[in-house]
Amino acid sequence: PMIPGAPGHGEGHNSGMPLNITAAIAVKTIMEREKLPGTIRLWPGVAEELLGTKAYYVRDGVFKDVDVALFTHIGAGFQTSWGEGGSNGMISVEYNFTGESAHGAGAPWRGRSALDAVELMNAGWNYRREHLRLQQRSHYVISDGGDQPNVVPPTASVWYYFRETDYPHIKELWEIGNRMAEGAALMTNTTVTSRVLGSAWPAHMNKPVAETMQTNIEAVGLPTWTEADETLAKALQQEVGVPVTGMVKEIRPLRGREEYPDEEKRGGGSDDIGDVSWAVPTITLNYPANIQAGPGHNWANAVSMATPIAHKGVTAGAKAQAMEVLDLVTRPDLVAAAWDYFKNVQNKGRSYTPLLRAGDTPAIWLNKETMDRYRPEMKKYYYDPSRYKTYLEQLGIAYPTVRKPSSADQQ
């Protein structure tokens, strides 16, 4: 890393907003020229990895006057889909334990360790995993483990993600977590409170809008990858030990199903675009600005961001996004079909119940300390377009720069 410990874009989220801004500028120009009525609203998916905003937008009515929502997410391929996907919904919860401090050697019997409570909760959860459904995913980090070893920790916190395939199962996991926290507090004579830091519903994407987007994706086509692009992609794939295939060469057909049987769901990531998809007809456009290599949330998923690969992929995505918006603006029948699917297929026999509660507020404090600490050093690396044509030029990096294979690699 350029600055050890500093935050970064673990899979290229920094490229999504430029895509949407580019598309919006292009569409605005055409709408003004052709005198087309309509409103384009750009909205930020702030803190996606923390599930920090979209469910709050929905709860507070941000999308009540919106016809269709178009979301984007970086990928290696150029694609969209409809219906249920492979993602889980989830709730993000922090449990905060409070005990009593004491000298760890002089009078430990006078202390009540909040850290003991955290460790007991985690031990209980790890034993319980064996008896949870295959579809669930759950993970935690200790966000407060005390100050120093010779002080019995009077406070300690653990932050959990509980993921499942639908609302009832998410609520069930959450309730199990709450009971374990209460049990850990009981065992340690501490107290516990909790706060929700974010949430996400499982998504359901709109079929008519996705079908139109697929047509636009195929009209735009994949970027033309150069030999340099392929060299970087293959070197990265070799480096991380995945199949060496280079850049994606084909656009996959549109995929989608109204509903997946529960036994076919095997867990996965989560995104709060799911909440938006239950408020208004919604799709996700995956645009080809990355390399098929990294496992996600890893340095390998961020490599392409400073390269022509990302620029080409974002530009291709912006073209498809702009074409989709123009379709929606000029075709009332498409908007009507989207809402017909939303009301009579997606919501038939199902209803959206927010995981957020009325008193839950966005966790805007989560990254403040980190950003305050590292931003001065990070500013030294901000791109200066007035002096350099590309960020790689500013960094003094030739494209592509790859590690020369060792003799062991060549055998």
Tab-separated table of N, CA, C and O in Angstrom, residues 17 26 35 52 70 90 138 160 186 193 201 240 242 246 256 260 273 282 318 323 326 341 353 373 376 394:
chain	number	residue	atom	x	y	z
A	17	MET	N	-19.576	6.250	-9.302
A	17	MET	CA	-20.154	7.582	-9.436
A	17	MET	C	-19.690	8.299	-10.710
A	17	MET	O	-20.490	8.968	-11.363
A	26	ALA	N	-24.497	13.302	-20.283
A	26	ALA	CA	-24.843	13.002	-21.680
A	26	ALA	C	-26.354	13.049	-21.899
A	26	ALA	O	-26.846	13.641	-22.871
A	35	LYS	N	-35.726	18.593	-26.196
A	35	LYS	CA	-36.855	19.054	-25.382
A	35	LYS	C	-37.679	17.883	-24.825
A	35	LYS	O	-38.913	17.858	-24.914
A	52	GLY	N	-24.614	1.564	4.669
A	52	GLY	CA	-24.778	2.760	5.470
A	52	GLY	C	-25.889	3.717	5.097
A	52	GLY	O	-26.184	4.619	5.886
A	70	LEU	N	-31.731	3.022	-11.218
A	70	LEU	CA	-30.667	2.314	-11.926
A	70	LEU	C	-29.412	2.352	-11.065
A	70	LEU	O	-28.867	3.422	-10.791
A	90	MET	N	-29.154	-8.853	5.200
A	90	MET	CA	-28.393	-8.915	6.450
A	90	MET	C	-28.738	-7.760	7.374
A	90	MET	O	-29.324	-6.758	6.974
A	138	SER	N	-22.273	-15.467	8.790
A	138	SER	CA	-22.161	-14.581	9.942
A	138	SER	C	-20.691	-14.392	10.268
A	138	SER	O	-19.900	-15.330	10.198
A	160	TYR	N	-21.211	-7.553	14.634
A	160	TYR	CA	-21.638	-8.731	13.879
A	160	TYR	C	-22.359	-8.349	12.583
A	160	TYR	O	-23.106	-7.362	12.546
A	186	LEU	N	-24.920	-12.122	31.399
A	186	LEU	CA	-25.323	-12.802	32.628
A	186	LEU	C	-24.144	-13.565	33.238
A	186	LEU	O	-23.920	-13.535	34.461
A	193	THR	N	-25.869	-3.515	25.705
A	193	THR	CA	-26.788	-2.806	24.816
A	193	THR	C	-26.344	-3.089	23.386
A	193	THR	O	-25.238	-3.592	23.158
A	201	TRP	N	-31.928	-5.703	2.575
A	201	TRP	CA	-32.873	-6.745	2.183
A	201	TRP	C	-32.313	-7.521	0.993
A	201	TRP	O	-31.562	-6.958	0.179
A	240	VAL	N	-2.043	-14.314	-8.304
A	240	VAL	CA	-2.943	-14.736	-7.217
A	240	VAL	C	-3.406	-16.174	-7.368
A	240	VAL	O	-4.187	-16.669	-6.546
A	242	VAL	N	-5.145	-17.906	-9.938
A	242	VAL	CA	-6.434	-18.257	-10.528
A	242	VAL	C	-6.218	-18.546	-12.013
A	242	VAL	O	-5.148	-18.257	-12.560
A	246	GLY	N	-7.101	-13.790	-18.896
A	246	GLY	CA	-7.090	-12.424	-19.399
A	246	GLY	C	-8.413	-11.723	-19.146
A	246	GLY	O	-9.182	-12.087	-18.256
A	256	GLY	N	-32.058	-14.676	-15.168
A	256	GLY	CA	-32.980	-14.265	-14.131
A	256	GLY	C	-34.050	-15.299	-13.860
A	256	GLY	O	-34.400	-16.100	-14.722
A	260	TYR	N	-36.019	-18.250	-6.520
A	260	TYR	CA	-35.174	-19.433	-6.389
A	260	TYR	C	-35.677	-20.277	-5.224
A	260	TYR	O	-35.959	-19.740	-4.145
A	273	ILE	N	-28.896	-2.068	-1.897
A	273	ILE	CA	-29.743	-1.802	-3.065
A	273	ILE	C	-30.976	-2.698	-3.009
A	273	ILE	O	-32.010	-2.412	-3.624
A	282	THR	N	-36.106	-1.594	-9.999
A	282	THR	CA	-34.662	-1.363	-9.867
A	282	THR	C	-33.893	-2.443	-10.623
A	282	THR	O	-34.328	-3.589	-10.699
A	318	ALA	N	-21.156	3.769	-18.811
A	318	ALA	CA	-21.858	5.051	-18.914
A	318	ALA	C	-22.701	5.117	-20.181
A	318	ALA	O	-23.814	5.665	-20.179
A	323	MET	N	-28.118	5.175	-22.406
A	323	MET	CA	-29.104	4.627	-23.329
A	323	MET	C	-30.342	4.133	-22.584
A	323	MET	O	-31.481	4.313	-23.038
A	326	LEU	N	-32.490	7.096	-21.497
A	326	LEU	CA	-33.236	7.626	-22.652
A	326	LEU	C	-34.399	6.718	-23.019
A	326	LEU	O	-35.479	7.195	-23.396
A	341	TYR	N	-44.712	-5.373	-13.527
A	341	TYR	CA	-43.921	-6.474	-12.975
A	341	TYR	C	-43.721	-6.276	-11.481
A	341	TYR	O	-43.862	-7.216	-10.680
A	353	THR	N	-40.869	-5.507	4.772
A	353	THR	CA	-40.875	-5.026	6.147
A	353	THR	C	-39.453	-4.587	6.482
A	353	THR	O	-38.543	-5.424	6.496
A	373	ARG	N	-7.261	10.611	10.593
A	373	ARG	CA	-5.869	10.223	10.794
A	373	ARG	C	-5.078	10.187	9.498
A	373	ARG	O	-3.924	10.655	9.445
A	376	PRO	N	-4.608	13.618	5.638
A	376	PRO	CA	-3.483	14.487	5.253
A	376	PRO	C	-2.437	13.777	4.394
A	376	PRO	O	-1.925	14.360	3.423
A	394	GLN	N	1.193	10.358	-13.094
A	394	GLN	CA	1.496	11.085	-11.864
A	394	GLN	C	2.317	10.238	-10.909
A	394	GLN	O	3.224	10.736	-10.234
